[in-house]
Tab-separated table of C-alpha atoms in Angstrom:
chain	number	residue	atom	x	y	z
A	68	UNK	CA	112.303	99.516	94.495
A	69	UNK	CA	112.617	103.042	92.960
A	70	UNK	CA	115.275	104.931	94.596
A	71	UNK	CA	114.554	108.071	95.637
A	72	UNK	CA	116.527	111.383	96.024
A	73	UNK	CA	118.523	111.393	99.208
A	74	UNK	CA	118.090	114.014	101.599
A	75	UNK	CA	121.264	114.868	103.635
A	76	UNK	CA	121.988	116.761	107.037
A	77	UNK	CA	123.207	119.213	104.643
A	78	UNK	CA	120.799	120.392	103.155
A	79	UNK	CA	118.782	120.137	106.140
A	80	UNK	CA	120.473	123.198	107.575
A	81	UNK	CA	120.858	125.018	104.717
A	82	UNK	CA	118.166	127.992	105.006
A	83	UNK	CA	117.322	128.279	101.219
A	84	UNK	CA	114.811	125.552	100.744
A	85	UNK	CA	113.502	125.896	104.273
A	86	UNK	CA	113.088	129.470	103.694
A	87	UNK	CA	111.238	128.955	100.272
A	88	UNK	CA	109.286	126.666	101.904
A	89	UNK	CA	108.064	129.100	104.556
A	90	UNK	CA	107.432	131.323	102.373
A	91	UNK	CA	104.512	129.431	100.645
A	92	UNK	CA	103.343	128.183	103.810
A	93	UNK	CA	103.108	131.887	105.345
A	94	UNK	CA	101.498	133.172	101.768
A	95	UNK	CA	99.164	129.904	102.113
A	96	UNK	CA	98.266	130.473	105.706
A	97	UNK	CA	97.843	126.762	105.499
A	98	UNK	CA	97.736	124.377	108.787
A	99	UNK	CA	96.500	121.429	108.779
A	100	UNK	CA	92.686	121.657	110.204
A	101	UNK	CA	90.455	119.468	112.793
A	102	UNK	CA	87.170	117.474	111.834
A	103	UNK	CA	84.292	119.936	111.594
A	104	UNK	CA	82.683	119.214	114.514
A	105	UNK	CA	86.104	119.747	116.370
A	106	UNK	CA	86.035	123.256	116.948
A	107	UNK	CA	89.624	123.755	116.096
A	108	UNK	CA	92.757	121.983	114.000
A	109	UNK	CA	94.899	118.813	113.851
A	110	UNK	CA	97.570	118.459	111.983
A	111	UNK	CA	97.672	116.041	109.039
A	112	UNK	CA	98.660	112.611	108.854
A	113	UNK	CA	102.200	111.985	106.790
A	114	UNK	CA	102.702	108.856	105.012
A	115	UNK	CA	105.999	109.141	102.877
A	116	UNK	CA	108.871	110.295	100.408
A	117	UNK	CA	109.489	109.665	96.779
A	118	UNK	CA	111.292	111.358	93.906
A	119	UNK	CA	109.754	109.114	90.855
A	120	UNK	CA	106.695	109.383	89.493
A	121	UNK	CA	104.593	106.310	91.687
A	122	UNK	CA	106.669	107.513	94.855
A	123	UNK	CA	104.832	110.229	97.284
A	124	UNK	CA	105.432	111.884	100.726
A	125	UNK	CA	102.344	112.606	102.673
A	126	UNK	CA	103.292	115.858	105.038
A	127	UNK	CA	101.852	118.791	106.183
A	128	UNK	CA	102.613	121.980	104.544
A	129	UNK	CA	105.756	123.384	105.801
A	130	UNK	CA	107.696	119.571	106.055
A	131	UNK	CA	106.186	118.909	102.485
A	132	UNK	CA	107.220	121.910	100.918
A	133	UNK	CA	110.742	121.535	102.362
A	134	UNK	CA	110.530	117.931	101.563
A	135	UNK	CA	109.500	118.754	97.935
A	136	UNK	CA	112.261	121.470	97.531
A	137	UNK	CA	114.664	118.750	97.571
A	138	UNK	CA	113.413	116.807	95.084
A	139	UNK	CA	110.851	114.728	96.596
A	140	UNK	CA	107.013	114.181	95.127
A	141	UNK	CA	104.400	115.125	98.209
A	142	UNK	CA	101.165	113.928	99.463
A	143	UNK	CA	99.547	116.441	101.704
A	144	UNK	CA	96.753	114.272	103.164
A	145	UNK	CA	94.638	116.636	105.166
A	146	UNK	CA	90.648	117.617	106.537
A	147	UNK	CA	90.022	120.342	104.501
A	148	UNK	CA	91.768	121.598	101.024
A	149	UNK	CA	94.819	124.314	101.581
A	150	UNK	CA	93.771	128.325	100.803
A	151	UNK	CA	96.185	128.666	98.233
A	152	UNK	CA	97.063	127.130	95.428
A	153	UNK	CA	99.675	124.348	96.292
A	154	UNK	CA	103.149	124.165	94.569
A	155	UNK	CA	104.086	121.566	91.364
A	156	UNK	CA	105.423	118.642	92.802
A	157	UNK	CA	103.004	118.510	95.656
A	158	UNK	CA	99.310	116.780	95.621
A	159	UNK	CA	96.431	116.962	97.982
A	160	UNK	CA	94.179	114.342	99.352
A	161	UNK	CA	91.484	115.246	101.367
A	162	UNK	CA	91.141	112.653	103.859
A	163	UNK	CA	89.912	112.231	107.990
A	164	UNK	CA	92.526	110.389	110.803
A	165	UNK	CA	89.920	109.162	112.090
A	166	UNK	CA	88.454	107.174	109.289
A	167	UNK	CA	91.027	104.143	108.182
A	168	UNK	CA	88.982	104.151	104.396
A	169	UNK	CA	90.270	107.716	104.546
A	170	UNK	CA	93.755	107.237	105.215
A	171	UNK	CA	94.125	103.481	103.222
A	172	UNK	CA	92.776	105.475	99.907
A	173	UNK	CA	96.205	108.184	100.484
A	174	UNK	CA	97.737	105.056	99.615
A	175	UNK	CA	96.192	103.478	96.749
A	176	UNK	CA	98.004	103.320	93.278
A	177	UNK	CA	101.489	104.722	94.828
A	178	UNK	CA	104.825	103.007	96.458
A	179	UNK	CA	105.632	104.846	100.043
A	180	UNK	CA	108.362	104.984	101.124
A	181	UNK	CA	107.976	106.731	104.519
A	182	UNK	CA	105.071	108.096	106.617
A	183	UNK	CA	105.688	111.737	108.708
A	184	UNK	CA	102.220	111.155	111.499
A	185	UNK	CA	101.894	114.601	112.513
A	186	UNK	CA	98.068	114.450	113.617
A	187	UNK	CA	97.305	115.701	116.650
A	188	UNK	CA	94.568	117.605	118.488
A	189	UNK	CA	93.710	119.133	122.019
A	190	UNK	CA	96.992	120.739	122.581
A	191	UNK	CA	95.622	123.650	124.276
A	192	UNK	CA	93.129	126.139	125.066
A	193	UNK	CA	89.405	125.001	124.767
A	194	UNK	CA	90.725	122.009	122.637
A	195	UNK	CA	92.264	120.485	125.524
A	196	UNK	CA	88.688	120.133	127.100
A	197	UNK	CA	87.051	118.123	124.564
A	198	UNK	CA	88.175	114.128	125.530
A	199	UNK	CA	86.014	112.362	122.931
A	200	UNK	CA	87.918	114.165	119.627
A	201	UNK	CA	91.247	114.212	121.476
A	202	UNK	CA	91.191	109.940	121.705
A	203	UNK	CA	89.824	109.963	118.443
A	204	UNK	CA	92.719	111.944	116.564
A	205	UNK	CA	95.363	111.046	118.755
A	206	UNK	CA	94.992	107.035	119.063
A	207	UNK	CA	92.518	106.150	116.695
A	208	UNK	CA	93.970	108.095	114.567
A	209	UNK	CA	97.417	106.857	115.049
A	210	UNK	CA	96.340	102.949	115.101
A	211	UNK	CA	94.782	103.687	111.338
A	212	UNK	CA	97.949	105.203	110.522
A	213	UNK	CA	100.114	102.173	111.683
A	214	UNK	CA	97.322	99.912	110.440
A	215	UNK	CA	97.409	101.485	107.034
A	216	UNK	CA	101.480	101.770	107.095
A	217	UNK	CA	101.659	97.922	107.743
A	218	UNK	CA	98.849	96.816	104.948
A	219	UNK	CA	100.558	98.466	102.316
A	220	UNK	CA	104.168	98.133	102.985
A	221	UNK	CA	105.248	101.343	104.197
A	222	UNK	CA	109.097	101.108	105.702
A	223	UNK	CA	109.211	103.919	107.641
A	224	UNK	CA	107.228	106.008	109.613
A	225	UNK	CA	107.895	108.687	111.928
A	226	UNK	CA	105.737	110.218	115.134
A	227	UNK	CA	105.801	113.617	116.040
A	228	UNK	CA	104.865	112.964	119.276
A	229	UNK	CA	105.491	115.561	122.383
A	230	UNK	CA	107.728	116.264	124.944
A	231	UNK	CA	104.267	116.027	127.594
A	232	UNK	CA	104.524	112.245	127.414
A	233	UNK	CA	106.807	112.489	130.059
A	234	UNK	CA	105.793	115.525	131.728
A	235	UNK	CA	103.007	115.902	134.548
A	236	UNK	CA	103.713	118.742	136.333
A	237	UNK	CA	107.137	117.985	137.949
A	238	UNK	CA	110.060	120.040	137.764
A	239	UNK	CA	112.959	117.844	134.650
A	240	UNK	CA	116.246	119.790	133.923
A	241	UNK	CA	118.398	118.487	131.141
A	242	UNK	CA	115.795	115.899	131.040
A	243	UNK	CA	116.786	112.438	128.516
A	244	UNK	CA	115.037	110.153	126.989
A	245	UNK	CA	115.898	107.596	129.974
A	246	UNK	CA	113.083	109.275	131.686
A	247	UNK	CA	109.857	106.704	132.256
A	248	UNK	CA	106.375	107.251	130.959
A	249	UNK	CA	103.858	108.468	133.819
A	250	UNK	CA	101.231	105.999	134.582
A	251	UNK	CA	98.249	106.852	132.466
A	252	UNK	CA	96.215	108.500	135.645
A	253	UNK	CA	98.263	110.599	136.521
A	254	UNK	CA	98.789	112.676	133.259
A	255	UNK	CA	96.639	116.159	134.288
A	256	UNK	CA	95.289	116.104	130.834
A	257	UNK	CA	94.042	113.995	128.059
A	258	UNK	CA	96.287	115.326	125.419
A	259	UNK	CA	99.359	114.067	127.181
A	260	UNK	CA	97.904	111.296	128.123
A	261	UNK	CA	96.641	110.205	124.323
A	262	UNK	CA	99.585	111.232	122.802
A	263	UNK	CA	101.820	108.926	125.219
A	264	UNK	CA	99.414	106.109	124.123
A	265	UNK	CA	100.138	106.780	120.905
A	266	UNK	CA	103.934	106.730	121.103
A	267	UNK	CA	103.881	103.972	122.789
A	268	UNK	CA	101.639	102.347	120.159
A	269	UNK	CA	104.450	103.701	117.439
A	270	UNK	CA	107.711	102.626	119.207
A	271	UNK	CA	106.189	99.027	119.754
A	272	UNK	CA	105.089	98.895	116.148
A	273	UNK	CA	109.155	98.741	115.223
A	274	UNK	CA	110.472	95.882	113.784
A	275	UNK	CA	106.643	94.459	112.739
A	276	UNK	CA	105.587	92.347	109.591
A	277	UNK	CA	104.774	94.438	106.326
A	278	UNK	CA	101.954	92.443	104.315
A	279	UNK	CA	103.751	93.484	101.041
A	280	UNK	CA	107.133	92.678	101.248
A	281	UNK	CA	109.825	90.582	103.039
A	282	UNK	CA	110.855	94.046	105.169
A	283	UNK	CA	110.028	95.126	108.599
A	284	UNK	CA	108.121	98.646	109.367
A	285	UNK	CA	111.095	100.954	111.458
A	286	UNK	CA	109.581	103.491	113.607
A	287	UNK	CA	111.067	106.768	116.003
A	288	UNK	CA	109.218	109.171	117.111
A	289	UNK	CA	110.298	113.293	117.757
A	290	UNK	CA	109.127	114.908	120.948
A	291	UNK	CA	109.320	118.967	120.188
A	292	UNK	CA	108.972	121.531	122.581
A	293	UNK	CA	106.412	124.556	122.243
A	294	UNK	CA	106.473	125.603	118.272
A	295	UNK	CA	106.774	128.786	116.732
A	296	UNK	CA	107.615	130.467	113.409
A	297	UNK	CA	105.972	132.534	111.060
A	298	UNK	CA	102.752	130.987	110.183
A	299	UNK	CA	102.314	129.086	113.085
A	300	UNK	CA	98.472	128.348	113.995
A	301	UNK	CA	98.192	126.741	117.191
A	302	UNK	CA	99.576	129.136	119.791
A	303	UNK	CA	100.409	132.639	118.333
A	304	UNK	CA	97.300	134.001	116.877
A	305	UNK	CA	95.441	133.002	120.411
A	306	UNK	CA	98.344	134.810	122.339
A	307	UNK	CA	98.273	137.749	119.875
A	308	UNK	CA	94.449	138.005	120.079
A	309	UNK	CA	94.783	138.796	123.967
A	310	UNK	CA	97.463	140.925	123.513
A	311	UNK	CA	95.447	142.942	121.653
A	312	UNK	CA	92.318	142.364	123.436
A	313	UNK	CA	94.475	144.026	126.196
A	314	UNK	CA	94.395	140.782	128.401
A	315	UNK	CA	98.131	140.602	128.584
A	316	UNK	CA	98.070	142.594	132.250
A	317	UNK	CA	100.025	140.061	133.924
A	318	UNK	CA	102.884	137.296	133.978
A	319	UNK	CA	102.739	134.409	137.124
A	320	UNK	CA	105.168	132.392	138.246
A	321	UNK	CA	108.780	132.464	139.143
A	322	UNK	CA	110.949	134.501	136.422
A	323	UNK	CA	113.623	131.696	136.764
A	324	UNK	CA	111.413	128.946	135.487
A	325	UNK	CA	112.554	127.953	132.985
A	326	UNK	CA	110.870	125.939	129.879
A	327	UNK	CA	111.553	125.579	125.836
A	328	UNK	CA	110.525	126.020	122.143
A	329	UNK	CA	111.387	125.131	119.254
A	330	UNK	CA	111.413	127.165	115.597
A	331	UNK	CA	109.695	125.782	112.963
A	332	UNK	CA	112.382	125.086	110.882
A	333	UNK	CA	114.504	123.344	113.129
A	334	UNK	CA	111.354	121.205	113.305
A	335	UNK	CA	111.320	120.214	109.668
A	336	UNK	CA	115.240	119.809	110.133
A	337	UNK	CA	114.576	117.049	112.781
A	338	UNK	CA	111.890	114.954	110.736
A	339	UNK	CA	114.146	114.948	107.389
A	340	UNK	CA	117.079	113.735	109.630
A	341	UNK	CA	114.853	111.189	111.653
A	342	UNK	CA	113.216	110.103	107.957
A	343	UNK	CA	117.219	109.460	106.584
A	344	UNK	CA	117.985	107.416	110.030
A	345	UNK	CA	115.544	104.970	109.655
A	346	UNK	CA	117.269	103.753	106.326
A	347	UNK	CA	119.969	100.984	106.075
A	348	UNK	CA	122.637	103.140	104.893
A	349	UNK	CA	122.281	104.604	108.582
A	350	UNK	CA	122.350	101.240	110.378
A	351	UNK	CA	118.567	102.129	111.077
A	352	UNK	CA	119.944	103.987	114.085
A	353	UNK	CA	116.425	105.447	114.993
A	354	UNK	CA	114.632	102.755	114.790
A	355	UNK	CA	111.779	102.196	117.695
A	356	UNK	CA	113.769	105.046	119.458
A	357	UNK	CA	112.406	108.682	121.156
A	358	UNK	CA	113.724	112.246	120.614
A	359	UNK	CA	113.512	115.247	122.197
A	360	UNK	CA	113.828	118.295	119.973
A	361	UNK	CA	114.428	122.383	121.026
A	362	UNK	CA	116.079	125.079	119.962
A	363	UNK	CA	118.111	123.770	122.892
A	364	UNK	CA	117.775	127.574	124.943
A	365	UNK	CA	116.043	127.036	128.149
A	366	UNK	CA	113.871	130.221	128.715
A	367	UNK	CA	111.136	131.754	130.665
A	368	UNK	CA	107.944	131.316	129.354
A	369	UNK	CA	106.826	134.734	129.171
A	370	UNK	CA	110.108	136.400	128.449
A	371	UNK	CA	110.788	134.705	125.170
A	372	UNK	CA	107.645	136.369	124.146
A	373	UNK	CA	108.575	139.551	124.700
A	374	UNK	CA	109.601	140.494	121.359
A	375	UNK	CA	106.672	139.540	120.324
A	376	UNK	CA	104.340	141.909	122.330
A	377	UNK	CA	107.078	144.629	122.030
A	378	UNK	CA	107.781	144.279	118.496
A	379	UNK	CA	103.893	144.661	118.070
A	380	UNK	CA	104.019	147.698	119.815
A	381	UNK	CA	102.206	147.010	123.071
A	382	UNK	CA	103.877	147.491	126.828
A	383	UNK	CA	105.252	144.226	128.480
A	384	UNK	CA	103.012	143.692	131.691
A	385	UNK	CA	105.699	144.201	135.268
A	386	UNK	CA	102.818	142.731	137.192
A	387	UNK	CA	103.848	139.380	138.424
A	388	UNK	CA	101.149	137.183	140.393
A	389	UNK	CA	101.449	133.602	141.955
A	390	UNK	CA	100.661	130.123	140.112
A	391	UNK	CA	98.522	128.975	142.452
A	392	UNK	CA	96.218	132.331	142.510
A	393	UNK	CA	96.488	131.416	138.068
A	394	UNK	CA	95.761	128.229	138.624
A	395	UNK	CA	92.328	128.904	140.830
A	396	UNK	CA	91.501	131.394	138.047
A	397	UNK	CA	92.132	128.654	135.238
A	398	UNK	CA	90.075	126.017	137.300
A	399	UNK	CA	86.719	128.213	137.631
A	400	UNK	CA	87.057	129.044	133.633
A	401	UNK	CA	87.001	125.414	133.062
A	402	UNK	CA	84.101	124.743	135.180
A	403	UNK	CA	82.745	127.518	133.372
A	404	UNK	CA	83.435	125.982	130.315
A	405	UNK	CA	81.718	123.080	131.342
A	406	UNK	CA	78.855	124.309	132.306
A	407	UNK	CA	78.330	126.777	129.628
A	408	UNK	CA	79.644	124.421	126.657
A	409	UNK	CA	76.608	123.618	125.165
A	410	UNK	CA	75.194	126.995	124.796
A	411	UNK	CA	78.779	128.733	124.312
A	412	UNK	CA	81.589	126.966	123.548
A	413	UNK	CA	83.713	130.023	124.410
A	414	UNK	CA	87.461	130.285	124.285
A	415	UNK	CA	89.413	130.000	128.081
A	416	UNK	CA	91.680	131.991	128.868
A	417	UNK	CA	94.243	129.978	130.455
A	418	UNK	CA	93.043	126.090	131.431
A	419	UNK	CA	94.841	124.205	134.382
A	420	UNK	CA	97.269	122.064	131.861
A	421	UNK	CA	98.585	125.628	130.166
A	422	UNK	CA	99.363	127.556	134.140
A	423	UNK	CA	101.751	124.514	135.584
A	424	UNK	CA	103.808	123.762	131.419
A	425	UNK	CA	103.652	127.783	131.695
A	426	UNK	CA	104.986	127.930	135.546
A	427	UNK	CA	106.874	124.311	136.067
A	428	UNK	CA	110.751	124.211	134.693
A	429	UNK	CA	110.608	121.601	132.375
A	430	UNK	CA	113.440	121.097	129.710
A	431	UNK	CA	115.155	118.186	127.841
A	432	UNK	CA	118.477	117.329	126.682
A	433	UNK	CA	119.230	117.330	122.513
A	434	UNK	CA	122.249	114.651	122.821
A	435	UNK	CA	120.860	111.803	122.010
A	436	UNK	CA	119.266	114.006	118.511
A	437	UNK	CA	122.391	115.633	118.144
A	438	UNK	CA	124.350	112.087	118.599
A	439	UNK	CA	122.234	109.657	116.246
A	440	UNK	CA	120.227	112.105	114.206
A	441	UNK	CA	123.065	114.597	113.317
A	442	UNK	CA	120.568	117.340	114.904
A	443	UNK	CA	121.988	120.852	114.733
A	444	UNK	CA	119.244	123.762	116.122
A	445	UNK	CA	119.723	126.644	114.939
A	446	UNK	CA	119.523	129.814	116.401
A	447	UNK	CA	115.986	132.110	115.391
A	448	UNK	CA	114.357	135.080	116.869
A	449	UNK	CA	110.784	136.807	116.483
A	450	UNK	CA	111.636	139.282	114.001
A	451	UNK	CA	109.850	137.139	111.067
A	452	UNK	CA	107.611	136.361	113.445
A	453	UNK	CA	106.656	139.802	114.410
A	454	UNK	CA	107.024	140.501	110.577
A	455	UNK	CA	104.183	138.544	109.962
A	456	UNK	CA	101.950	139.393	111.751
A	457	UNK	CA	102.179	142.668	110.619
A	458	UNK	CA	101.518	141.345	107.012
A	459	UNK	CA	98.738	140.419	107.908
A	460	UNK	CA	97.158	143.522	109.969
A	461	UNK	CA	98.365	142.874	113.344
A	462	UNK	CA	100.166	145.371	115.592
A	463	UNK	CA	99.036	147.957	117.952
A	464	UNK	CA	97.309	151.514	116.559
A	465	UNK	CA	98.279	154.184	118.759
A	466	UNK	CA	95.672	156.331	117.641
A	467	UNK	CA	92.907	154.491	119.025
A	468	UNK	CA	92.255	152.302	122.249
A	469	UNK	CA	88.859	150.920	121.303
A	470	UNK	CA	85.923	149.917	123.822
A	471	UNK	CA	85.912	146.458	123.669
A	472	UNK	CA	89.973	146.845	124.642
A	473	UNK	CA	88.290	148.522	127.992
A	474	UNK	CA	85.306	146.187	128.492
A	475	UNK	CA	88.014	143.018	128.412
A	476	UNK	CA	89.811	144.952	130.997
A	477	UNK	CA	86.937	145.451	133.190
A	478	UNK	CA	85.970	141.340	133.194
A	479	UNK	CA	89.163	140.424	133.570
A	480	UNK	CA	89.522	142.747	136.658
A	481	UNK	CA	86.344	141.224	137.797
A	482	UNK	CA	87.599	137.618	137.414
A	483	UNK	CA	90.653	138.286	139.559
A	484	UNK	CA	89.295	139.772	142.077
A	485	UNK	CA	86.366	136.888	142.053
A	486	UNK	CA	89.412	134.358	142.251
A	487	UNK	CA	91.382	136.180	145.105
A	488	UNK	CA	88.269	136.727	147.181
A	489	UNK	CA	88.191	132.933	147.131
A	490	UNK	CA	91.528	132.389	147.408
A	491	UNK	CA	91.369	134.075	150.027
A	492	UNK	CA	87.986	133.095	151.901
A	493	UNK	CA	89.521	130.079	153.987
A	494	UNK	CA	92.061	132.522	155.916
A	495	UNK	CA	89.476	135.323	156.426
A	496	UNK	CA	87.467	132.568	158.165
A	497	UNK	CA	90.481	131.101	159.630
A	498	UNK	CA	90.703	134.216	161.565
């Protein structure tokens, strides 16, 4: 077995090679993108690390880049080929989840050493409505990953899974990993739902047979809270789109929920650190185990984004409504949705899933991470953020406030007023 060039805790909080690495993932714009009839992006599949020349990592950008930094030859296995041109060390597959042929040929004619599964899909907005692609990616997707892992001797693999496989709606503080799975009905959507199958799937896959050697495949799996950094594709640009659509009137909820997020980097910190504790050397501490991962700083939802619509130069909203009035709103746009699909498969602007992990405290413990893992979070703002999306033509002109800024305005005060009247309508006839 070639060995391959460790990666210590370290390094892992050292900002240089994280920092290099952002920077070609912010130049590259690069996530990792959904099947083309998805209408929107998962995140590639990860099989493994290697410094020789027959050993590979499979990542997505950011973790491979970091990953590669150190030493280590990457295989970015992904739907569709990155925009830019990809750094030395690094190779591109182009492969689907959802196909095992796909994700078996990532592994022909090289040794892996450890998968990173960071596929994923329907985490929000009009993604979150489409069931069919959401099973596919999520458990297909994951059994062809596990399948493939086992058939070619793969020894480790780890599951970036999500903090919503044990969250339905009710209120956790300083939540652990002691907390039970919910019983699959009662998820309120099929994200969570698919993604706790799929952990499940992972952690139970510990300790199994590999076809190509006397060794076992070890398994853990990292539960992150809300991401963000510069670069980020899955929740920023939609937020920053209706902040400068001018739909940003409003915040809901109580100001003391509280929920969490974590930076990007501190992300890539906790796979490299959950990657090292499968191994031997680390009494395979992490092995068929769960982790919840934060910056560890509890905050309300809509004032840790604050920066972000101040430092782009628009006015943070003082109106402050109720969930449940949200919620109605959010429930008519998805029958909306619905009905509509077919002809216009339009963006919502909040669903039902986004109003109660918006408006429901919900945060975790890091002590088990910090404990086994060596997990340190370190402490980010949104000035990079912010930075970036300047780069790349964002912010607010003060010289003009254009007319489709004032048409969004008028349908959105149209919508609310729709939703109160029927919020309303049982008291009036009550009376």
């Amino acid at each position: 077995m070639v060995d391959e060039k460790p990666t210590h805790h370290k390094d892992a909080e050292t900002s240089e090679f994280p920092r290099e690495a952002r920077k070609w993932h912010q130049e590259a714009g690069l996530t990792a993108r959904a099947p083309s009839g998805g209408g929107g992006r998962h995140m590639s599949p990860g099989p493994s690390c290697l410094a020789p020349p027959r050993r590979r990592c499979l990542l997505p950008p950011l973790l491979g880049c970091a990953m590669n930094q150190n030493g280590i030859r990457v295989l970015l296995f992904d739907i569709r080929s990155p925009a830019q041109t990809i750094p030395e060390g690094i190779q591109f597959i182009r492969g689907d989840i959802r196909h095992l042929s796909d994700v078996e040929k990532a592994f022909q004619d090289v040794d892996v050493s450890c998968v990173f599964h960071t596929a994923s899909y329907g985490m929000s907005g009009r993604e979150q409505l489409n069931r069919n692609l959401i099973e596919e990616v999520n458990v297909r997707g994951t059994d062809n990953v596990l399948q493939a892992c086992r058939k070619r001797g793969v020894p480790r693999l780890v599951y970036t899974s999500t903090c919503n496989v044990i969250f339905g709606g009710q209120v956790i503080r300083n939540g652990d990993e002691s907390l039970p799975y919910l019983p699959l009905h009662l998820y309120p959507d099929h994200y969570s739902r698919t993604k706790a199958v799929a952990e499940r799937k992972v952690l139970e896959a510990n300790g199994s047979a590999l076809e190509r050697s006397d060794g076992v495949l070890r398994t853990c799996a990292l539960r992150p809270a809300g991401i963000y950094g510069p670069g980020e594709q899955r929740h920023l640009p939609r937020i920053v789109n209706y902040i400068e659509k001018g739909l940003f009137k409003f915040v809901f909820g109580d100001p003391k929920n509280l929920v969490e997020f974590v930076h990007v980097d501190n992300l890539v910190q906790a796979h490299i650190l959950a990657s090292e504790a499968l191994k031997a050397d680390k009494g395979h501490i992490a092995s068929g185990q769960p982790y919840f991962i934060s910056d560890g700083r509890p905050v309300n939802n809509f004032e840790f984004f604050r920066p972000l619509v101040e430092g782009l130069g628009y006015t943070f909203p003082s109106i402050r409504l109720p969930v449940t009035l949200i919620y109605c709103f959010a429930f008519l746009t998805e029958v909306a949705h619905f009905v509509l699909r077919r002809l216009y498969n339009f963006q919502p602007f909040l669903t039902c899933t986004e109003v109660y992990k918006t408006g429901v405290t919900h945060y975790f413990s890091l002590e088990k991470a910090k404990k086994e893992l060596g997990y340190e979070a370190q402490a980010f703002d949104f000035q990079e953020v912010v930075e970036w999306f300047k780069a790349h033509g964002h912010g607010r002109n003060p010289r003009s406030r254009d007319s489709e800024g004032l048409v969004w305005d008028g349908l959105l005060v149209l919508l609310l007023v729709t939703v109160v009247f029927m919020w309303l309508y049982p008291v009036i006839l009550s009376l």
